[in-house]
PDB file of N, CA and C in Angstrom:
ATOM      1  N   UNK A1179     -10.572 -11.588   3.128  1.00  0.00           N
ATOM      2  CA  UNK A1179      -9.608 -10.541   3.337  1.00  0.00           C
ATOM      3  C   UNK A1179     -10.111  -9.627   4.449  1.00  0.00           C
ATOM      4  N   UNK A1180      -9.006  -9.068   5.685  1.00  0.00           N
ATOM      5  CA  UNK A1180      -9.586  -8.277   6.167  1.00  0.00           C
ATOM      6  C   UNK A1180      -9.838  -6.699   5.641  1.00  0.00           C
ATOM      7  N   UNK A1181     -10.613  -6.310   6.559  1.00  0.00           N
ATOM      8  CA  UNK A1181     -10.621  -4.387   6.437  1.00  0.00           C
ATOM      9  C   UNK A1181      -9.341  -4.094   6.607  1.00  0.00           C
ATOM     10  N   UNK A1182      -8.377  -4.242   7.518  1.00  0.00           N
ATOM     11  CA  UNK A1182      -7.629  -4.008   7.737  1.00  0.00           C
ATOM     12  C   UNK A1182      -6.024  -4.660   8.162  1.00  0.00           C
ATOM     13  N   UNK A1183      -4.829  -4.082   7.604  1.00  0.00           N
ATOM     14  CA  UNK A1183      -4.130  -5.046   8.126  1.00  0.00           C
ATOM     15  C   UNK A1183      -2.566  -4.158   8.755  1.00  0.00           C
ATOM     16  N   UNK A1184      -1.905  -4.961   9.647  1.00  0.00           N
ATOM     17  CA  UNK A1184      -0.976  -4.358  10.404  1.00  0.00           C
ATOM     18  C   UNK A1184       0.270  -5.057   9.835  1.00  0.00           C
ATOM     19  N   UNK A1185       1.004  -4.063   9.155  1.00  0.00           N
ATOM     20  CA  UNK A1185       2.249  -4.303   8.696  1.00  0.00           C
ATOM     21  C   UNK A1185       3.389  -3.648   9.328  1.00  0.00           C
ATOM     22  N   UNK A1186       4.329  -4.825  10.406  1.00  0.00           N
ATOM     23  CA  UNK A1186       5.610  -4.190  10.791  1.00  0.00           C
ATOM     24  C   UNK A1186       6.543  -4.650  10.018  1.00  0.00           C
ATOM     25  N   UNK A1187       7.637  -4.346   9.244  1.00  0.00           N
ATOM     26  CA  UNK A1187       8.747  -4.916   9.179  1.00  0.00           C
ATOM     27  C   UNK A1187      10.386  -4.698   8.965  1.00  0.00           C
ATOM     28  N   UNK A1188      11.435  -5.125   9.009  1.00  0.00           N
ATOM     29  CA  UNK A1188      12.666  -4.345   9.037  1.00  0.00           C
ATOM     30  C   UNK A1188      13.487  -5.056   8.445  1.00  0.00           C
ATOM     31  N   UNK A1189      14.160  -4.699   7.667  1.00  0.00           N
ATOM     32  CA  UNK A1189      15.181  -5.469   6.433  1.00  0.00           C
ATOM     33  C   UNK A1189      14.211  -5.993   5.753  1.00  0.00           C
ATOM     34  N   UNK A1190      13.705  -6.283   5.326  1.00  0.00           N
ATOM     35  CA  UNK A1190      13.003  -6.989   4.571  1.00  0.00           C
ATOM     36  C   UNK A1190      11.843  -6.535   3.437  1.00  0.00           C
ATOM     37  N   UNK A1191      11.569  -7.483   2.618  1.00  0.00           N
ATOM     38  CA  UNK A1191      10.882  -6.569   1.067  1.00  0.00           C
ATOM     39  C   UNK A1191       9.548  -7.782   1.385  1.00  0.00           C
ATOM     40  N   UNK A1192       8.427  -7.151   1.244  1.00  0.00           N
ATOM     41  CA  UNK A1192       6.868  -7.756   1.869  1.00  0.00           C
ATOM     42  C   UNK A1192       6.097  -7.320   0.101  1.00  0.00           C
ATOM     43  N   UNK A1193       5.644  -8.712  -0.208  1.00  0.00           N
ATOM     44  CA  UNK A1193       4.347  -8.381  -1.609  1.00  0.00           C
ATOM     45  C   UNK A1193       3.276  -9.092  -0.991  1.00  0.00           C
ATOM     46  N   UNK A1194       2.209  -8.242  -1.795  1.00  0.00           N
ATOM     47  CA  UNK A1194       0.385  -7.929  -1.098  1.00  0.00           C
ATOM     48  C   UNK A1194       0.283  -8.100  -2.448  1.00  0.00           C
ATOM     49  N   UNK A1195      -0.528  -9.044  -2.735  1.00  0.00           N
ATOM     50  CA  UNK A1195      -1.135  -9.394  -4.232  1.00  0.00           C
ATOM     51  C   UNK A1195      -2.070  -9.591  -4.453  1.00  0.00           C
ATOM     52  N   UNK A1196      -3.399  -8.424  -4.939  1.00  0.00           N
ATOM     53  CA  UNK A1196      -4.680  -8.187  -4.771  1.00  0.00           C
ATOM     54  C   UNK A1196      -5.745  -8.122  -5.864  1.00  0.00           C
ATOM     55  N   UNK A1197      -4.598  -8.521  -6.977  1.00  0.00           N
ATOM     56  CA  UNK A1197      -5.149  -8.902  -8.576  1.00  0.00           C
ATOM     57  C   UNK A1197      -6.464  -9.780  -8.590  1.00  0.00           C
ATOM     58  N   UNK A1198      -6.264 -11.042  -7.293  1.00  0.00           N
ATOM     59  CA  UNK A1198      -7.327 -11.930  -7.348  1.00  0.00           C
ATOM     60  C   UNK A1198      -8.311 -11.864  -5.673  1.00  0.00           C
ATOM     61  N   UNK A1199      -8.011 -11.068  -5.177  1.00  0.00           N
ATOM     62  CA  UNK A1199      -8.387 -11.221  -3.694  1.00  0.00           C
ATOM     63  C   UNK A1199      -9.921 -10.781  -4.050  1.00  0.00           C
ATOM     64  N   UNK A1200     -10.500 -11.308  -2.795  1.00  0.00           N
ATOM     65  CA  UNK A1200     -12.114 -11.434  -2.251  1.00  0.00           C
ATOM     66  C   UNK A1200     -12.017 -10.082  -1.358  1.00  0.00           C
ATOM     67  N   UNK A1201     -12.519  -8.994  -1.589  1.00  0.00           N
ATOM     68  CA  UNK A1201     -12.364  -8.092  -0.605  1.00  0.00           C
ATOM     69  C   UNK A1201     -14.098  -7.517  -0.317  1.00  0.00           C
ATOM     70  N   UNK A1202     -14.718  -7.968   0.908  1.00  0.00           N
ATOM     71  CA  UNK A1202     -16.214  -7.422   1.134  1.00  0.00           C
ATOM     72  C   UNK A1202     -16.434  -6.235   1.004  1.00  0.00           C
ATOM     73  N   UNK A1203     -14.925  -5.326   1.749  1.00  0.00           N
ATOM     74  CA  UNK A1203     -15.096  -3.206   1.910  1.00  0.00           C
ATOM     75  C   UNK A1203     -14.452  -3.365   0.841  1.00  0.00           C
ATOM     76  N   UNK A1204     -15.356  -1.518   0.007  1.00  0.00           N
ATOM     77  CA  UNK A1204     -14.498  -1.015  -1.057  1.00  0.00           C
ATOM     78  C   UNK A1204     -13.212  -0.142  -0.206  1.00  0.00           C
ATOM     79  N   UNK A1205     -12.865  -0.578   1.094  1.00  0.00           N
ATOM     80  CA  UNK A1205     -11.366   0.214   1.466  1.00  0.00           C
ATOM     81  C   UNK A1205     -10.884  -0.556   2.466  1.00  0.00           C
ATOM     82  N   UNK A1206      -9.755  -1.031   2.192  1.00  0.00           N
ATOM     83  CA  UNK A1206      -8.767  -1.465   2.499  1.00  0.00           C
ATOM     84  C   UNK A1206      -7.293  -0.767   3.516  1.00  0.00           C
ATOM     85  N   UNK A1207      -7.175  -0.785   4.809  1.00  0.00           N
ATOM     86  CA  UNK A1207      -6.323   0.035   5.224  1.00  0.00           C
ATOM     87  C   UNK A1207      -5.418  -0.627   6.205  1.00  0.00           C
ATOM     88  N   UNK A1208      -4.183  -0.386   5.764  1.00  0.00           N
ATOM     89  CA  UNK A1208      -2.943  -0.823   5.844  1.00  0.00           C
ATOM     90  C   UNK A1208      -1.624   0.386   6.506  1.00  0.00           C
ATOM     91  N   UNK A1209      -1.534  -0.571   7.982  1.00  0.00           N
ATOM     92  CA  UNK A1209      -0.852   0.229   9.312  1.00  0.00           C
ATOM     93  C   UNK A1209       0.507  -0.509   9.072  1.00  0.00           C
ATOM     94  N   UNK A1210       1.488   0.702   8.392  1.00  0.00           N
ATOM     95  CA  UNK A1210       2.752   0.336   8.010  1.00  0.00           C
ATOM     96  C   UNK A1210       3.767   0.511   8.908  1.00  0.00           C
ATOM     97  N   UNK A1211       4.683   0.058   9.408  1.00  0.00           N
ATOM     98  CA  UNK A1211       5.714   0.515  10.004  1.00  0.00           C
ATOM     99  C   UNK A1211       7.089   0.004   9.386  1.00  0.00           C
ATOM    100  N   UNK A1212       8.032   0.349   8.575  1.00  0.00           N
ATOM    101  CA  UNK A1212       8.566  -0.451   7.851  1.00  0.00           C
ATOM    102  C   UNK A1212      10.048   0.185   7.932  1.00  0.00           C
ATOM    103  N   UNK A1213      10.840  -0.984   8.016  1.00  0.00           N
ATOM    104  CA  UNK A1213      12.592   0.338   8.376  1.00  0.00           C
ATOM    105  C   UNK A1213      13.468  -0.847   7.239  1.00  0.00           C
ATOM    106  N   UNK A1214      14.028   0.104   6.412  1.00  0.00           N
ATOM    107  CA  UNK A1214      15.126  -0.178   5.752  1.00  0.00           C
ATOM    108  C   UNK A1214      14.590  -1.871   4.581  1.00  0.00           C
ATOM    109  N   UNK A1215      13.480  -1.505   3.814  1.00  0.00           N
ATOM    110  CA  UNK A1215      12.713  -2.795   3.618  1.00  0.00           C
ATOM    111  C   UNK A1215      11.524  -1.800   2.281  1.00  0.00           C
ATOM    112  N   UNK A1216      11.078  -2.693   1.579  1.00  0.00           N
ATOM    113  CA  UNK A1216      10.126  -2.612   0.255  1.00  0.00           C
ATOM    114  C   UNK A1216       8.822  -3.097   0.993  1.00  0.00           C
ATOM    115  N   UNK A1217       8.164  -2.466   0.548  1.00  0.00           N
ATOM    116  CA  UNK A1217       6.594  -3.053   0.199  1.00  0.00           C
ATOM    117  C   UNK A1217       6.091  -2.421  -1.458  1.00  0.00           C
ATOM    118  N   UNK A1218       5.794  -4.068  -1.537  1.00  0.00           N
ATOM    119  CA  UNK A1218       5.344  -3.985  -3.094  1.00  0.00           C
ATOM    120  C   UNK A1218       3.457  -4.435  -3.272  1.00  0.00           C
ATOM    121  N   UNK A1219       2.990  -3.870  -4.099  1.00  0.00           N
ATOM    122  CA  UNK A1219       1.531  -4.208  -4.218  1.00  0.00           C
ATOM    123  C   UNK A1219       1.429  -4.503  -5.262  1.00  0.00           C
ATOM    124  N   UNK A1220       0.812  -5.192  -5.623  1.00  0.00           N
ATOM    125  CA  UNK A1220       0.506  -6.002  -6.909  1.00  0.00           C
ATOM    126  C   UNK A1220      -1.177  -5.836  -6.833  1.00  0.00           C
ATOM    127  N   UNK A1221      -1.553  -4.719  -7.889  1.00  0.00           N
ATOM    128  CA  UNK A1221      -2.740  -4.437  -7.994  1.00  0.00           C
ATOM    129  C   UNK A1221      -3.896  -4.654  -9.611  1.00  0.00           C
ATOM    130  N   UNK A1222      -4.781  -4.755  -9.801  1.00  0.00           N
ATOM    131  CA  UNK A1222      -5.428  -4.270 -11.109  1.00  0.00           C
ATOM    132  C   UNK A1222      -6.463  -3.919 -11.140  1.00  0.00           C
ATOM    133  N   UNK A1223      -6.918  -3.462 -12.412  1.00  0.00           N
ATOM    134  CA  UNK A1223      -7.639  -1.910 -12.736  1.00  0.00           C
ATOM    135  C   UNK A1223      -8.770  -1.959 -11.960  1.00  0.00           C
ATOM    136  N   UNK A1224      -9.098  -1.030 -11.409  1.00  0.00           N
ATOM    137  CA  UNK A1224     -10.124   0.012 -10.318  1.00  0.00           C
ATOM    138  C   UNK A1224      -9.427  -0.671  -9.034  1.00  0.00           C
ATOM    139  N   UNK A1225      -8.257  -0.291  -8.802  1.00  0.00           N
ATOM    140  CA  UNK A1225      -7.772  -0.902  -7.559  1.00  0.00           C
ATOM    141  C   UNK A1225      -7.186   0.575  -7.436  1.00  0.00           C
ATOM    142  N   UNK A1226      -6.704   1.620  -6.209  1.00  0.00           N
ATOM    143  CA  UNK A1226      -6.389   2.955  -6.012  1.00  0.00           C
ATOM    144  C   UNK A1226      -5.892   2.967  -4.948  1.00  0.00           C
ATOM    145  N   UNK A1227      -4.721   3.288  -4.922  1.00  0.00           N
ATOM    146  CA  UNK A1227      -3.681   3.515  -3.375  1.00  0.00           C
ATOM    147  C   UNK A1227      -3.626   4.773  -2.728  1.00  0.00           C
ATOM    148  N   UNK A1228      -3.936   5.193  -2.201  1.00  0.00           N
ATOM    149  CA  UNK A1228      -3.612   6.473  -0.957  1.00  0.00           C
ATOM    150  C   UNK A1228      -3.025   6.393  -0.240  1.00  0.00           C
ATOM    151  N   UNK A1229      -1.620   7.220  -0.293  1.00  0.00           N
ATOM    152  CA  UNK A1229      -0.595   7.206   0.760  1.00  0.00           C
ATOM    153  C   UNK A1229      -0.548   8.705   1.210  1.00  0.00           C
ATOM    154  N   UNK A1230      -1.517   9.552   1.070  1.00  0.00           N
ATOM    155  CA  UNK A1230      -1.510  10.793   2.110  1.00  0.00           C
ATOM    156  C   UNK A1230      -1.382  10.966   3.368  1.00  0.00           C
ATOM    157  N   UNK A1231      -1.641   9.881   4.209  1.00  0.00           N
ATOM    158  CA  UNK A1231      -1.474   9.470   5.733  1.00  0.00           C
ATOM    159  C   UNK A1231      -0.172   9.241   5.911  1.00  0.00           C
ATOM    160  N   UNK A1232       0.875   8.407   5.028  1.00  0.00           N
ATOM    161  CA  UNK A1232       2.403   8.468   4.996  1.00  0.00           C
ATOM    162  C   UNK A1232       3.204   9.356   5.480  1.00  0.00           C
ATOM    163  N   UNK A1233       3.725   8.776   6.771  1.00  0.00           N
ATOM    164  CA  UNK A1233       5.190   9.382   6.942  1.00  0.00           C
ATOM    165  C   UNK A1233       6.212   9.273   5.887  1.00  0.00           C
ATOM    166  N   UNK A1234       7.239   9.685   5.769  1.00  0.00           N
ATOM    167  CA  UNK A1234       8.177   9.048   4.507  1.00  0.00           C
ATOM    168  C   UNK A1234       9.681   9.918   5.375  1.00  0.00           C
ATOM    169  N   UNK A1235      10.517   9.219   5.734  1.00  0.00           N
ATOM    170  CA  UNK A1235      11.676   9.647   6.348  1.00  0.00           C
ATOM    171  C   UNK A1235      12.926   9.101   5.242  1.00  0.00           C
ATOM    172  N   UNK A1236      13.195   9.788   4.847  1.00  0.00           N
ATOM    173  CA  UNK A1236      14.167   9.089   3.668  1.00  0.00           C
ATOM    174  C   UNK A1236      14.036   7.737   2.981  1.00  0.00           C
ATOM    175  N   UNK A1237      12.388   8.036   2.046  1.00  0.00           N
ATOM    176  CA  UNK A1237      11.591   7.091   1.696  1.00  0.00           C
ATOM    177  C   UNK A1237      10.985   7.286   0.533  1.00  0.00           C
ATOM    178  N   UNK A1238      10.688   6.495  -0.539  1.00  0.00           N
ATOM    179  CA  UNK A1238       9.804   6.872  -1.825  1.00  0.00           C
ATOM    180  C   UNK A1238       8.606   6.049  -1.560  1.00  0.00           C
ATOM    181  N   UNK A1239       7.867   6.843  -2.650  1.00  0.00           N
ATOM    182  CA  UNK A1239       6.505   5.983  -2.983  1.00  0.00           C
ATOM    183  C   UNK A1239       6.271   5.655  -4.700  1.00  0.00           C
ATOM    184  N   UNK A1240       6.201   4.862  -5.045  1.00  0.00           N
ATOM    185  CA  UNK A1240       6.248   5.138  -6.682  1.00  0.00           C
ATOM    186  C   UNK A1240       4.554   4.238  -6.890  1.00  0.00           C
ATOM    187  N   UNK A1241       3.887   5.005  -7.228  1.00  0.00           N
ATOM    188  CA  UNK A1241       2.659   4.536  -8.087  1.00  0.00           C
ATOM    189  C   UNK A1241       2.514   4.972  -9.313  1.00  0.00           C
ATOM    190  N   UNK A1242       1.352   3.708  -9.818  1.00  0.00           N
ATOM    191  CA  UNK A1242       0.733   3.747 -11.137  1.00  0.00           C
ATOM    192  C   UNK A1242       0.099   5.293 -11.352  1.00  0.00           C
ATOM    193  N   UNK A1243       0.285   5.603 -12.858  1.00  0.00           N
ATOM    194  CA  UNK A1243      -0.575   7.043 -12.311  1.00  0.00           C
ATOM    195  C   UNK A1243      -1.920   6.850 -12.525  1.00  0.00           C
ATOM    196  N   UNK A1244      -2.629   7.795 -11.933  1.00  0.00           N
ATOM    197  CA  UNK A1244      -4.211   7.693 -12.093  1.00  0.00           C
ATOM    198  C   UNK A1244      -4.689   7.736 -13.390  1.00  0.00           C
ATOM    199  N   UNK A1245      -6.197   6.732 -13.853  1.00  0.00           N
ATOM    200  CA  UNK A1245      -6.826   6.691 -14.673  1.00  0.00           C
ATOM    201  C   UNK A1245      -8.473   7.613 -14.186  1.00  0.00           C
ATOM    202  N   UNK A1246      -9.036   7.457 -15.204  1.00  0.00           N
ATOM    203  CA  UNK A1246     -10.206   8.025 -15.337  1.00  0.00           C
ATOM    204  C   UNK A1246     -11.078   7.044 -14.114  1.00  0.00           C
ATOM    205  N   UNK A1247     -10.873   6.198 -14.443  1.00  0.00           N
ATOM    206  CA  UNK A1247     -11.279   5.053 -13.500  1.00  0.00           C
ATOM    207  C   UNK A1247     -11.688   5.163 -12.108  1.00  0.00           C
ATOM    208  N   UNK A1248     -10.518   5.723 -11.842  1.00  0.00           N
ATOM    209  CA  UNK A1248     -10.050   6.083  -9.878  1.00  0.00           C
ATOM    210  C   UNK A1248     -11.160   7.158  -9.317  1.00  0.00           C
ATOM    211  N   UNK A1249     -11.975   7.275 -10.193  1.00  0.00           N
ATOM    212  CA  UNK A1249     -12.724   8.133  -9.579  1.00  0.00           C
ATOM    213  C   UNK A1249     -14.171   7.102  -8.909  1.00  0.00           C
ATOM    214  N   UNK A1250     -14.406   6.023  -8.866  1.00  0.00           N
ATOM    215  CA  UNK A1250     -15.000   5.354  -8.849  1.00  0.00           C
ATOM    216  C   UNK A1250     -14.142   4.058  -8.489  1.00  0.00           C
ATOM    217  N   UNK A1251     -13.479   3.571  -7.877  1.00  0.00           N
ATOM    218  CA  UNK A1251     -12.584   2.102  -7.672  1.00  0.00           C
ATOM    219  C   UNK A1251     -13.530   1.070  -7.015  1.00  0.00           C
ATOM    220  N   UNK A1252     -13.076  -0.305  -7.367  1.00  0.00           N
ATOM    221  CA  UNK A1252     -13.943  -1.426  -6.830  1.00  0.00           C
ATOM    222  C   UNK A1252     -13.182  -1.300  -5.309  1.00  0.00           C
ATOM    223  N   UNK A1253     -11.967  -1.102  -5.101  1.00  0.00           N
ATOM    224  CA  UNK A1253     -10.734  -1.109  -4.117  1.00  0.00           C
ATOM    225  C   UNK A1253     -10.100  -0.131  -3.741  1.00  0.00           C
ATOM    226  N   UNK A1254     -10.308   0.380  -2.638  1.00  0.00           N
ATOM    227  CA  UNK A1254      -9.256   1.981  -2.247  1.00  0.00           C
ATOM    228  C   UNK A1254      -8.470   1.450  -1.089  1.00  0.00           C
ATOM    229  N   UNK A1255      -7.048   1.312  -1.211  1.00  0.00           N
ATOM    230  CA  UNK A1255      -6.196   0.799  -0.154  1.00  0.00           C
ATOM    231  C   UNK A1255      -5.431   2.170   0.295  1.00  0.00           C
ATOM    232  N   UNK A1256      -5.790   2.177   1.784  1.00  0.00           N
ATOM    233  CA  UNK A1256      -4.737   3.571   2.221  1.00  0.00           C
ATOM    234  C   UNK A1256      -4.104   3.600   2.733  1.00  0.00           C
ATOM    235  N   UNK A1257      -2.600   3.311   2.757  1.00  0.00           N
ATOM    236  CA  UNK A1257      -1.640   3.032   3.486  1.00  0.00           C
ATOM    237  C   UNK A1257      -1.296   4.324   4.794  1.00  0.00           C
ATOM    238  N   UNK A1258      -1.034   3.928   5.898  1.00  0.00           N
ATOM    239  CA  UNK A1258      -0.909   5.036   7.043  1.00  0.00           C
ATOM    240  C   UNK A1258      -0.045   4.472   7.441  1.00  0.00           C
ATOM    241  N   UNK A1259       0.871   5.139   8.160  1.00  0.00           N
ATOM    242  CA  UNK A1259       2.124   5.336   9.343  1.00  0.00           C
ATOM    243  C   UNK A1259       2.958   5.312   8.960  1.00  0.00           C
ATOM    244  N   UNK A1260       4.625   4.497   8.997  1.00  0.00           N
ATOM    245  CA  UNK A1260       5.546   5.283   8.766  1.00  0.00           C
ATOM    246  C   UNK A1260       6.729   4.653   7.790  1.00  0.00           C
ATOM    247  N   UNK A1261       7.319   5.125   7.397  1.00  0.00           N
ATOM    248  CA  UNK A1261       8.389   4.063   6.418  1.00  0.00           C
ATOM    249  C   UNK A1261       9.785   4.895   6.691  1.00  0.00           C
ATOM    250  N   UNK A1262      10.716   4.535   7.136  1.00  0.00           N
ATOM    251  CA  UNK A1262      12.183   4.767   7.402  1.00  0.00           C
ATOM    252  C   UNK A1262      12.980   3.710   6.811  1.00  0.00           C
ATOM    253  N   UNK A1263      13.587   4.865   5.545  1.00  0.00           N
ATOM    254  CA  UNK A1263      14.524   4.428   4.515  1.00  0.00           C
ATOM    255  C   UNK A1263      13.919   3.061   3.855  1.00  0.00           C
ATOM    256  N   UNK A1264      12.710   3.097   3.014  1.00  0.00           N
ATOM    257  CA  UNK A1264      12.132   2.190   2.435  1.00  0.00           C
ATOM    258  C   UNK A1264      11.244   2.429   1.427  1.00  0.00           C
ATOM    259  N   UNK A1265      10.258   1.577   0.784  1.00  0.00           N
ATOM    260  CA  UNK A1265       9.875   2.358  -0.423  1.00  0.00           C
ATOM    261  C   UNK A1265       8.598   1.700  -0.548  1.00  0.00           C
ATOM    262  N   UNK A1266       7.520   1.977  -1.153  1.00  0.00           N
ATOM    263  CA  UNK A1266       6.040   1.335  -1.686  1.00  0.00           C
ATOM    264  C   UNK A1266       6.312   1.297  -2.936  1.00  0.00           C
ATOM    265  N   UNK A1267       6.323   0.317  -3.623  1.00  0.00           N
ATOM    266  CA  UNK A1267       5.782   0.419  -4.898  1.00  0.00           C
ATOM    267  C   UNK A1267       4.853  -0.679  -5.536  1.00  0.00           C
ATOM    268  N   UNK A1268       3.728   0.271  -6.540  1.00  0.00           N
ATOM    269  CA  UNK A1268       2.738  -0.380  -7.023  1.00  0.00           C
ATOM    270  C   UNK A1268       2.985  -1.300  -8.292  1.00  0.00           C
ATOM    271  N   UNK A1269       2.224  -2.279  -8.434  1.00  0.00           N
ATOM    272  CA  UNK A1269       2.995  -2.641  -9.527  1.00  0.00           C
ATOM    273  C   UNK A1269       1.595  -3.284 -10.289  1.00  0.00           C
ATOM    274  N   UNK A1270       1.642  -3.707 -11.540  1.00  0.00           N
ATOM    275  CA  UNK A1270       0.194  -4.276 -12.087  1.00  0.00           C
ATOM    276  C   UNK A1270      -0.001  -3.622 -13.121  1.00  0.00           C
TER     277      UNK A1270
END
């Protein structure tokens, strides 16, 4: 898996499924650009999303809520840049 990955896309709904992935960094960062389209993550436990870098232009984010856990994650994925009329959601 890389450090990093570049996500453009438009119309369209994109799943990242990280339940079983090989990841060397504990962070993971993910360059979104996404118009009118889903991104879904498929995550499990000590896996932690950060979308503070998020633009959101008539856009949601829906995550898992935090555990005790997250203070310590095997996996910190931080999503950056921009989403127009589209949505993240975590799922797992």
């Amino acid at each position: 898996m890389p450090e990093r990955i570049q996500l453009h896309s438009k119309l369209c709904k994109v799943t990242l499924d990280f339940t079983d992935a090989l990841i060397p960094s504990t962070v993971l960062r993910i360059d979104a650009e996404i118009q009118h389209g889903k991104l879904i993550i498929v995550t499990s436990p000590g896996i932690v999303i950060d979308t503070g870098d998020l633009t959101l232009t008539y856009s949601k984010v829906k995550l898992k809520a935090r555990k005790a856990a997250a203070d310590h994650p095997r996996l910190r994925i931080e999503i950056v840049g921009a989403l127009y009329f589209a949505k993240v959601i975590e799922q797992g």
